[in-house]
């Protein structure tokens, strides 16, 4: 990005920041790089069948391994979760997981786990620690060094992998996977529902409920209503009088007295919401912080998609020193880090979009921001100003700080200026901030973070 | 599951006769079942052993992936299992000609199970029968101790890949010299008399029971008899194993050491946990030879289904069908490792080497290419050689001995590497090397190889269990260390320490410099389920 090269010394002079931060800024600038999409992760297992992937049943008899359907797997979810609760009480770690690292990478179907899974921890060798690339065997023509096949990493280019044993249709829809994942998230973590404030508007959507009553037949006998009817009938017949006590044995029952409830169409009301996801993809986000933020946003996104049945609108904003809107979740999730950090352009962009599209009028607006807490602008004047603007229309703003290992321990720049601005105390129900040390954060901690950001 | 029909069974018996004529050796009895998808749902998580104990993890989708086999020492999806009688599974709509081919393949597997010395310790028992008794026993324990049984199963499974499989293999594989008492002899002569000290009339009653079973059905009498014995004396199996192992070097593996020395397990209320550990350990040991002979075993079976079926007159009219199927099974992949293909070719390679006398020392001295190529002594001993191979070799020894440059050249083999192409946004697969040493190294890298972790007795006492991981260039999967250690701590009933090596990336001075790695010996300590790490 030559056009974005900034004269460091001029920048530093202008902003007058301390040496510690100067170091951070320098490192980010020198790291260079570009925001391209997914790269091959180090230690990526080679995508070809290995020795133990072959078995007689499959190869000789063509019997595919049985697939546990997601429905079957979900049936036992309750038992499993109960068992997991019990494990915790017994002092052991929980074992049911929603997947190790859930990342929508094209052509790797099994990396998006949509059913409850578990692992069996054992001691075993880890080959991914050294940079040595994974290898497999092959045979046939070709010179050493010759490329014999390639596989597209970015599915949007529409190129299917060729030659590497990857069949057609390996691409998958991020949205539908995310949807399934969300279902498990809500069930497992009982995330509190976002409170839908603002205007309600009727949709042309129906739900079915046992609300209508019907005489004679139906799905569920409404006992109270039936008894009322029987008494009425018997009053008319003279079996029930004010003076004598009622003998239930004597009562006559007209078949028509039985009142049932039946399923009926009901109009449903829904609220609308738009959720902004903001991700810091500057150079300092390398490694864990990005993983944390991307995973957390995948979780939130999945859960929203499930809970609000894809009715929630989502917008994605990436920022380094500048902010830009990403067209879809895939790009948002998979764009690589690079460049320096300025937080305020992202907030500014949110404000701009909300204003231009007049979103505040019809929608509940939510903003989730994930960053490592670095900001070249150490005072954060701009950022705080933009936050205040956001808070005028926003239902909840949640900021996740995934502290990286670059900076010193302790408060990061963003934390400092948000704390000192006092907005956290002024509007505690509108803005939440959550800090975690990226390197030590587990999936559980990420979920915990979501809870913090959206607690009522 | 139902047995195959009489017609198909007839075909199988016919195949047995021909396989025996060709030199394969296996028991008379075998069982063949038709399996449905539903059966497979239950069978595959249990390593195809229908009687294996139930465990909740089997009901959950376990995270799969390339690492799977490193964790589970079994191949979950085999068509024939190493039981007595051997049990095999079939699709219900295979055409006859395909069944013949599969039967030959299966018979060669059975021959391999029953003759390869890595399987030696599975020859004495019928695992399916044993597993049934174990399963019932675990069920009974569950009704008494509830979820704690599952915890013990879980924690035992956490270390079952460390079971000392090779320690239990007799050193030279010559069982004739050792002659351990048979299980029956041990039970009546030693166990009942000198260990349990039963009165005579009780022993007679047992003998009578045994004889009755023998007269009724000889084939299953022993396993049926011992199924009941296990219920009555759960410790019997362990005692028998211990007794027979006396001859070999008696090094305890981690599971045994914990079982025998844990103060927690010694408590009367916890004695049952030892049996559970034994069951889990036994299961792991049972699967161990299979995972270590995948290539050899599949190669052997592919060699024989081809040899036998091509010579079988029943192939008439199906030659093309067979050629297609066989090619699908045994062709070398352009990218990927097909154990059938590699195993078959290695076995054929050995046969040819010996047939031409190329395995002799004299040949290895020759360096002139033309002479090497034309060398042929016509020894006619190739067949014998591969029968010896099936008896003595494992995947490692086979690859390590016979993957030579000649072999690699003959089949145009190469190592495939992958690299990222940022311009095209693709992962490229390229030919990395055609050298035999690289190919061999790559193959060996792929083989199942659990870490070597042993108990350091000098540093171990009642309150501390000290383990040491022998570093072989790869560190232990970090994420699993705490949980695995929690399990060991539970079984041990006290602090557990693990010494291991970590690979640490050292910061490169400049960007062009290659990343450096440093090996650092560290000590993990777990106490009261809290884990800590110190540098050594």
PDB file of C-alpha atoms in Angstrom, chain A residues 118-337:
ATOM      1  CA  UNK A 118     -16.186 -33.483  21.990  1.00  0.00           C
ATOM      2  CA  UNK A 119     -12.572 -34.416  22.011  1.00  0.00           C
ATOM      3  CA  UNK A 120     -10.750 -37.149  23.831  1.00  0.00           C
ATOM      4  CA  UNK A 121      -7.681 -35.516  25.270  1.00  0.00           C
ATOM      5  CA  UNK A 122      -4.597 -37.697  25.222  1.00  0.00           C
ATOM      6  CA  UNK A 123      -0.931 -37.089  24.936  1.00  0.00           C
ATOM      7  CA  UNK A 124      -0.021 -37.021  21.313  1.00  0.00           C
ATOM      8  CA  UNK A 125       2.520 -35.527  19.031  1.00  0.00           C
ATOM      9  CA  UNK A 126       1.879 -32.115  17.615  1.00  0.00           C
ATOM     10  CA  UNK A 127       3.438 -31.594  14.228  1.00  0.00           C
ATOM     11  CA  UNK A 128       2.242 -28.056  13.690  1.00  0.00           C
ATOM     12  CA  UNK A 129       4.799 -26.281  15.863  1.00  0.00           C
ATOM     13  CA  UNK A 130       7.575 -26.138  13.332  1.00  0.00           C
ATOM     14  CA  UNK A 131       7.172 -24.417  10.010  1.00  0.00           C
ATOM     15  CA  UNK A 132       7.904 -27.582   8.141  1.00  0.00           C
ATOM     16  CA  UNK A 133       5.176 -28.052   5.614  1.00  0.00           C
ATOM     17  CA  UNK A 134       2.961 -31.080   5.643  1.00  0.00           C
ATOM     18  CA  UNK A 135       3.679 -33.572   2.918  1.00  0.00           C
ATOM     19  CA  UNK A 136       2.093 -36.622   1.399  1.00  0.00           C
ATOM     20  CA  UNK A 137       2.892 -39.119  -1.283  1.00  0.00           C
ATOM     21  CA  UNK A 138       2.210 -39.022  -4.978  1.00  0.00           C
ATOM     22  CA  UNK A 139       3.100 -40.815  -8.149  1.00  0.00           C
ATOM     23  CA  UNK A 140       3.399 -40.327 -11.884  1.00  0.00           C
ATOM     24  CA  UNK A 141       5.075 -37.980 -14.293  1.00  0.00           C
ATOM     25  CA  UNK A 142       6.702 -34.713 -13.493  1.00  0.00           C
ATOM     26  CA  UNK A 143       9.945 -33.051 -12.535  1.00  0.00           C
ATOM     27  CA  UNK A 144      10.876 -32.079  -9.024  1.00  0.00           C
ATOM     28  CA  UNK A 145       9.421 -28.667  -8.261  1.00  0.00           C
ATOM     29  CA  UNK A 146       6.646 -29.000 -10.812  1.00  0.00           C
ATOM     30  CA  UNK A 147       3.197 -27.961  -9.741  1.00  0.00           C
ATOM     31  CA  UNK A 148       0.761 -30.817 -10.212  1.00  0.00           C
ATOM     32  CA  UNK A 149      -2.400 -29.327  -8.899  1.00  0.00           C
ATOM     33  CA  UNK A 150      -3.831 -26.383  -7.102  1.00  0.00           C
ATOM     34  CA  UNK A 151      -6.769 -25.552  -5.002  1.00  0.00           C
ATOM     35  CA  UNK A 152      -8.565 -22.264  -4.701  1.00  0.00           C
ATOM     36  CA  UNK A 153      -8.479 -20.755  -1.264  1.00  0.00           C
ATOM     37  CA  UNK A 154     -11.018 -18.057  -1.935  1.00  0.00           C
ATOM     38  CA  UNK A 155     -14.367 -19.477  -3.005  1.00  0.00           C
ATOM     39  CA  UNK A 156     -15.616 -16.159  -4.305  1.00  0.00           C
ATOM     40  CA  UNK A 157     -13.347 -16.423  -7.278  1.00  0.00           C
ATOM     41  CA  UNK A 158     -15.535 -19.319  -8.285  1.00  0.00           C
ATOM     42  CA  UNK A 159     -12.652 -21.621  -9.003  1.00  0.00           C
ATOM     43  CA  UNK A 160     -12.969 -25.136  -7.824  1.00  0.00           C
ATOM     44  CA  UNK A 161      -9.848 -26.871  -6.735  1.00  0.00           C
ATOM     45  CA  UNK A 162      -8.455 -29.110  -9.348  1.00  0.00           C
ATOM     46  CA  UNK A 163      -6.204 -32.084  -9.234  1.00  0.00           C
ATOM     47  CA  UNK A 164      -6.030 -32.341  -5.506  1.00  0.00           C
ATOM     48  CA  UNK A 165      -8.786 -34.815  -5.055  1.00  0.00           C
ATOM     49  CA  UNK A 166     -11.296 -32.200  -4.097  1.00  0.00           C
ATOM     50  CA  UNK A 167     -14.699 -32.907  -5.536  1.00  0.00           C
ATOM     51  CA  UNK A 168     -17.268 -30.431  -6.673  1.00  0.00           C
ATOM     52  CA  UNK A 169     -19.612 -28.746  -4.313  1.00  0.00           C
ATOM     53  CA  UNK A 170     -17.158 -28.485  -1.466  1.00  0.00           C
ATOM     54  CA  UNK A 171     -18.001 -24.852  -1.054  1.00  0.00           C
ATOM     55  CA  UNK A 172     -20.462 -24.149   1.588  1.00  0.00           C
ATOM     56  CA  UNK A 173     -22.681 -21.363   2.548  1.00  0.00           C
ATOM     57  CA  UNK A 174     -21.333 -19.511   5.540  1.00  0.00           C
ATOM     58  CA  UNK A 175     -24.764 -18.328   6.424  1.00  0.00           C
ATOM     59  CA  UNK A 176     -26.389 -21.718   6.747  1.00  0.00           C
ATOM     60  CA  UNK A 177     -23.547 -23.088   8.806  1.00  0.00           C
ATOM     61  CA  UNK A 178     -23.581 -20.059  10.972  1.00  0.00           C
ATOM     62  CA  UNK A 179     -27.283 -20.573  11.444  1.00  0.00           C
ATOM     63  CA  UNK A 180     -26.815 -24.072  12.818  1.00  0.00           C
ATOM     64  CA  UNK A 181     -24.039 -22.971  15.036  1.00  0.00           C
ATOM     65  CA  UNK A 182     -26.238 -20.251  16.431  1.00  0.00           C
ATOM     66  CA  UNK A 183     -28.847 -22.769  17.394  1.00  0.00           C
ATOM     67  CA  UNK A 184     -26.381 -24.568  19.560  1.00  0.00           C
ATOM     68  CA  UNK A 185     -25.043 -21.371  21.012  1.00  0.00           C
ATOM     69  CA  UNK A 186     -28.417 -20.265  22.254  1.00  0.00           C
ATOM     70  CA  UNK A 187     -29.179 -23.632  23.682  1.00  0.00           C
ATOM     71  CA  UNK A 188     -25.860 -24.144  25.273  1.00  0.00           C
ATOM     72  CA  UNK A 189     -24.967 -20.799  26.644  1.00  0.00           C
ATOM     73  CA  UNK A 190     -28.413 -19.432  27.258  1.00  0.00           C
ATOM     74  CA  UNK A 191     -27.366 -16.054  26.071  1.00  0.00           C
ATOM     75  CA  UNK A 192     -29.720 -13.402  27.291  1.00  0.00           C
ATOM     76  CA  UNK A 193     -31.893 -12.084  24.505  1.00  0.00           C
ATOM     77  CA  UNK A 194     -31.162  -8.727  23.169  1.00  0.00           C
ATOM     78  CA  UNK A 195     -33.923  -6.499  24.329  1.00  0.00           C
ATOM     79  CA  UNK A 196     -35.700  -5.186  21.326  1.00  0.00           C
ATOM     80  CA  UNK A 197     -36.493  -1.598  21.859  1.00  0.00           C
ATOM     81  CA  UNK A 198     -37.878   0.916  19.493  1.00  0.00           C
ATOM     82  CA  UNK A 199     -40.717   0.716  17.066  1.00  0.00           C
ATOM     83  CA  UNK A 200     -42.586  -2.421  16.447  1.00  0.00           C
ATOM     84  CA  UNK A 201     -43.896  -3.163  13.054  1.00  0.00           C
ATOM     85  CA  UNK A 202     -46.137  -5.923  11.869  1.00  0.00           C
ATOM     86  CA  UNK A 203     -44.711  -8.300   9.372  1.00  0.00           C
ATOM     87  CA  UNK A 204     -46.676 -10.486   7.053  1.00  0.00           C
ATOM     88  CA  UNK A 205     -45.529 -13.462   8.988  1.00  0.00           C
ATOM     89  CA  UNK A 206     -47.580 -15.888  11.000  1.00  0.00           C
ATOM     90  CA  UNK A 207     -46.983 -18.126  13.900  1.00  0.00           C
ATOM     91  CA  UNK A 208     -49.174 -21.016  14.931  1.00  0.00           C
ATOM     92  CA  UNK A 209     -50.520 -21.321  18.413  1.00  0.00           C
ATOM     93  CA  UNK A 210     -53.208 -23.237  20.308  1.00  0.00           C
ATOM     94  CA  UNK A 211     -55.425 -20.270  20.704  1.00  0.00           C
ATOM     95  CA  UNK A 212     -58.714 -20.971  18.947  1.00  0.00           C
ATOM     96  CA  UNK A 213     -61.434 -22.952  20.658  1.00  0.00           C
ATOM     97  CA  UNK A 214     -63.567 -25.491  18.941  1.00  0.00           C
ATOM     98  CA  UNK A 215     -66.565 -27.494  20.135  1.00  0.00           C
ATOM     99  CA  UNK A 216     -66.620 -31.240  19.667  1.00  0.00           C
ATOM    100  CA  UNK A 217     -63.145 -31.976  18.409  1.00  0.00           C
ATOM    101  CA  UNK A 218     -59.650 -30.587  18.332  1.00  0.00           C
ATOM    102  CA  UNK A 219     -56.134 -31.062  19.558  1.00  0.00           C
ATOM    103  CA  UNK A 220     -56.218 -30.419  23.283  1.00  0.00           C
ATOM    104  CA  UNK A 221     -59.169 -30.605  25.643  1.00  0.00           C
ATOM    105  CA  UNK A 222     -59.664 -27.326  27.425  1.00  0.00           C
ATOM    106  CA  UNK A 223     -60.858 -28.708  30.757  1.00  0.00           C
ATOM    107  CA  UNK A 224     -61.912 -25.505  32.443  1.00  0.00           C
ATOM    108  CA  UNK A 225     -63.933 -24.377  29.482  1.00  0.00           C
ATOM    109  CA  UNK A 226     -65.482 -27.830  29.099  1.00  0.00           C
ATOM    110  CA  UNK A 227     -66.605 -27.981  32.705  1.00  0.00           C
ATOM    111  CA  UNK A 228     -68.141 -24.540  32.347  1.00  0.00           C
ATOM    112  CA  UNK A 229     -70.100 -25.763  29.335  1.00  0.00           C
ATOM    113  CA  UNK A 230     -71.270 -28.912  31.110  1.00  0.00           C
ATOM    114  CA  UNK A 231     -72.508 -26.877  34.039  1.00  0.00           C
ATOM    115  CA  UNK A 232     -74.356 -24.556  31.671  1.00  0.00           C
ATOM    116  CA  UNK A 233     -76.047 -27.472  29.926  1.00  0.00           C
ATOM    117  CA  UNK A 234     -77.040 -29.014  33.206  1.00  0.00           C
ATOM    118  CA  UNK A 235     -78.424 -25.756  34.550  1.00  0.00           C
ATOM    119  CA  UNK A 236     -80.643 -25.651  31.528  1.00  0.00           C
ATOM    120  CA  UNK A 237     -81.657 -29.255  32.161  1.00  0.00           C
ATOM    121  CA  UNK A 238     -82.338 -28.490  35.794  1.00  0.00           C
ATOM    122  CA  UNK A 239     -79.713 -30.864  37.126  1.00  0.00           C
ATOM    123  CA  UNK A 240     -77.900 -28.110  38.895  1.00  0.00           C
ATOM    124  CA  UNK A 241     -79.820 -25.943  41.245  1.00  0.00           C
ATOM    125  CA  UNK A 242     -78.788 -23.368  43.750  1.00  0.00           C
ATOM    126  CA  UNK A 243     -80.098 -25.307  46.743  1.00  0.00           C
ATOM    127  CA  UNK A 244     -78.909 -28.892  46.317  1.00  0.00           C
ATOM    128  CA  UNK A 245     -75.229 -29.779  46.246  1.00  0.00           C
ATOM    129  CA  UNK A 246     -74.063 -30.945  42.855  1.00  0.00           C
ATOM    130  CA  UNK A 247     -73.466 -34.617  42.283  1.00  0.00           C
ATOM    131  CA  UNK A 248     -71.026 -34.930  39.387  1.00  0.00           C
ATOM    132  CA  UNK A 249     -72.260 -38.435  38.649  1.00  0.00           C
ATOM    133  CA  UNK A 250     -75.672 -37.095  37.779  1.00  0.00           C
ATOM    134  CA  UNK A 251     -74.500 -34.536  35.255  1.00  0.00           C
ATOM    135  CA  UNK A 252     -75.289 -35.164  31.634  1.00  0.00           C
ATOM    136  CA  UNK A 253     -72.662 -34.425  29.081  1.00  0.00           C
ATOM    137  CA  UNK A 254     -73.479 -33.284  25.588  1.00  0.00           C
ATOM    138  CA  UNK A 255     -70.727 -34.254  23.104  1.00  0.00           C
ATOM    139  CA  UNK A 256     -70.771 -30.653  21.964  1.00  0.00           C
ATOM    140  CA  UNK A 257     -69.831 -29.549  25.465  1.00  0.00           C
ATOM    141  CA  UNK A 258     -66.301 -30.676  25.012  1.00  0.00           C
ATOM    142  CA  UNK A 259     -64.195 -27.660  24.174  1.00  0.00           C
ATOM    143  CA  UNK A 260     -60.901 -28.140  22.435  1.00  0.00           C
ATOM    144  CA  UNK A 261     -58.095 -25.878  21.539  1.00  0.00           C
ATOM    145  CA  UNK A 262     -56.935 -25.930  17.980  1.00  0.00           C
ATOM    146  CA  UNK A 263     -53.887 -24.621  16.202  1.00  0.00           C
ATOM    147  CA  UNK A 264     -54.476 -21.364  14.487  1.00  0.00           C
ATOM    148  CA  UNK A 265     -52.663 -18.770  12.533  1.00  0.00           C
ATOM    149  CA  UNK A 266     -51.651 -15.729  14.498  1.00  0.00           C
ATOM    150  CA  UNK A 267     -50.104 -12.628  13.201  1.00  0.00           C
ATOM    151  CA  UNK A 268     -46.693 -12.056  14.588  1.00  0.00           C
ATOM    152  CA  UNK A 269     -45.030  -8.831  15.448  1.00  0.00           C
ATOM    153  CA  UNK A 270     -41.378  -8.247  15.050  1.00  0.00           C
ATOM    154  CA  UNK A 271     -38.868  -5.597  15.641  1.00  0.00           C
ATOM    155  CA  UNK A 272     -36.072  -4.735  13.335  1.00  0.00           C
ATOM    156  CA  UNK A 273     -32.454  -4.426  14.094  1.00  0.00           C
ATOM    157  CA  UNK A 274     -29.249  -3.678  12.334  1.00  0.00           C
ATOM    158  CA  UNK A 275     -25.981  -4.854  13.776  1.00  0.00           C
ATOM    159  CA  UNK A 276     -22.638  -3.312  12.964  1.00  0.00           C
ATOM    160  CA  UNK A 277     -19.565  -5.445  13.298  1.00  0.00           C
ATOM    161  CA  UNK A 278     -16.341  -3.509  13.546  1.00  0.00           C
ATOM    162  CA  UNK A 279     -13.033  -5.267  13.353  1.00  0.00           C
ATOM    163  CA  UNK A 280      -9.591  -3.840  13.792  1.00  0.00           C
ATOM    164  CA  UNK A 281      -7.439  -5.506  11.154  1.00  0.00           C
ATOM    165  CA  UNK A 282      -4.274  -3.581  11.728  1.00  0.00           C
ATOM    166  CA  UNK A 283      -0.860  -5.184  11.906  1.00  0.00           C
ATOM    167  CA  UNK A 284      -0.844  -5.407  15.663  1.00  0.00           C
ATOM    168  CA  UNK A 285      -3.803  -7.762  15.558  1.00  0.00           C
ATOM    169  CA  UNK A 286      -1.567 -10.584  14.371  1.00  0.00           C
ATOM    170  CA  UNK A 287      -2.447 -14.004  15.667  1.00  0.00           C
ATOM    171  CA  UNK A 288      -4.542 -14.464  18.748  1.00  0.00           C
ATOM    172  CA  UNK A 289      -6.317 -11.077  18.939  1.00  0.00           C
ATOM    173  CA  UNK A 290      -7.665 -11.531  15.431  1.00  0.00           C
ATOM    174  CA  UNK A 291      -8.664 -15.078  16.161  1.00  0.00           C
ATOM    175  CA  UNK A 292     -10.517 -13.982  19.273  1.00  0.00           C
ATOM    176  CA  UNK A 293     -12.324 -11.111  17.603  1.00  0.00           C
ATOM    177  CA  UNK A 294     -13.146 -13.067  14.457  1.00  0.00           C
ATOM    178  CA  UNK A 295     -14.402 -16.019  16.465  1.00  0.00           C
ATOM    179  CA  UNK A 296     -16.431 -13.858  18.774  1.00  0.00           C
ATOM    180  CA  UNK A 297     -18.039 -12.044  15.889  1.00  0.00           C
ATOM    181  CA  UNK A 298     -18.737 -15.331  14.161  1.00  0.00           C
ATOM    182  CA  UNK A 299     -20.491 -16.477  17.311  1.00  0.00           C
ATOM    183  CA  UNK A 300     -22.512 -13.311  17.646  1.00  0.00           C
ATOM    184  CA  UNK A 301     -23.347 -13.343  13.981  1.00  0.00           C
ATOM    185  CA  UNK A 302     -24.396 -16.976  14.114  1.00  0.00           C
ATOM    186  CA  UNK A 303     -26.470 -16.483  17.158  1.00  0.00           C
ATOM    187  CA  UNK A 304     -28.232 -13.446  15.733  1.00  0.00           C
ATOM    188  CA  UNK A 305     -28.931 -15.313  12.540  1.00  0.00           C
ATOM    189  CA  UNK A 306     -30.531 -18.072  14.543  1.00  0.00           C
ATOM    190  CA  UNK A 307     -32.363 -16.094  17.173  1.00  0.00           C
ATOM    191  CA  UNK A 308     -33.805 -13.589  14.756  1.00  0.00           C
ATOM    192  CA  UNK A 309     -34.111 -15.957  11.830  1.00  0.00           C
ATOM    193  CA  UNK A 310     -31.946 -13.936   9.518  1.00  0.00           C
ATOM    194  CA  UNK A 311     -34.162 -10.917  10.011  1.00  0.00           C
ATOM    195  CA  UNK A 312     -31.381  -8.980  11.605  1.00  0.00           C
ATOM    196  CA  UNK A 313     -29.481  -6.868   9.186  1.00  0.00           C
ATOM    197  CA  UNK A 314     -25.762  -6.931   9.497  1.00  0.00           C
ATOM    198  CA  UNK A 315     -23.091  -4.530   8.365  1.00  0.00           C
ATOM    199  CA  UNK A 316     -19.370  -5.120   8.461  1.00  0.00           C
ATOM    200  CA  UNK A 317     -16.658  -2.582   8.888  1.00  0.00           C
ATOM    201  CA  UNK A 318     -12.944  -3.219   8.852  1.00  0.00           C
ATOM    202  CA  UNK A 319     -10.476  -0.626   9.969  1.00  0.00           C
ATOM    203  CA  UNK A 320      -6.790   0.022  10.253  1.00  0.00           C
ATOM    204  CA  UNK A 321      -5.914   3.665   9.884  1.00  0.00           C
ATOM    205  CA  UNK A 322      -8.904   3.976   7.626  1.00  0.00           C
ATOM    206  CA  UNK A 323     -12.241   2.275   7.708  1.00  0.00           C
ATOM    207  CA  UNK A 324     -14.051   0.478   4.935  1.00  0.00           C
ATOM    208  CA  UNK A 325     -17.208  -1.499   4.706  1.00  0.00           C
ATOM    209  CA  UNK A 326     -16.936  -5.171   3.821  1.00  0.00           C
ATOM    210  CA  UNK A 327     -19.604  -6.544   1.489  1.00  0.00           C
ATOM    211  CA  UNK A 328     -20.246  -9.752   3.379  1.00  0.00           C
ATOM    212  CA  UNK A 329     -19.352 -11.713   6.423  1.00  0.00           C
ATOM    213  CA  UNK A 330     -16.931 -13.890   4.542  1.00  0.00           C
ATOM    214  CA  UNK A 331     -14.763 -10.966   3.512  1.00  0.00           C
ATOM    215  CA  UNK A 332     -15.116  -9.463   6.928  1.00  0.00           C
ATOM    216  CA  UNK A 333     -14.099 -12.647   8.648  1.00  0.00           C
ATOM    217  CA  UNK A 334     -11.254 -13.626   6.392  1.00  0.00           C
ATOM    218  CA  UNK A 335      -9.473 -10.423   5.530  1.00  0.00           C
ATOM    219  CA  UNK A 336      -5.857 -10.456   6.592  1.00  0.00           C
ATOM    220  CA  UNK A 337      -4.334  -7.996   8.973  1.00  0.00           C
TER     221      UNK A 337
END
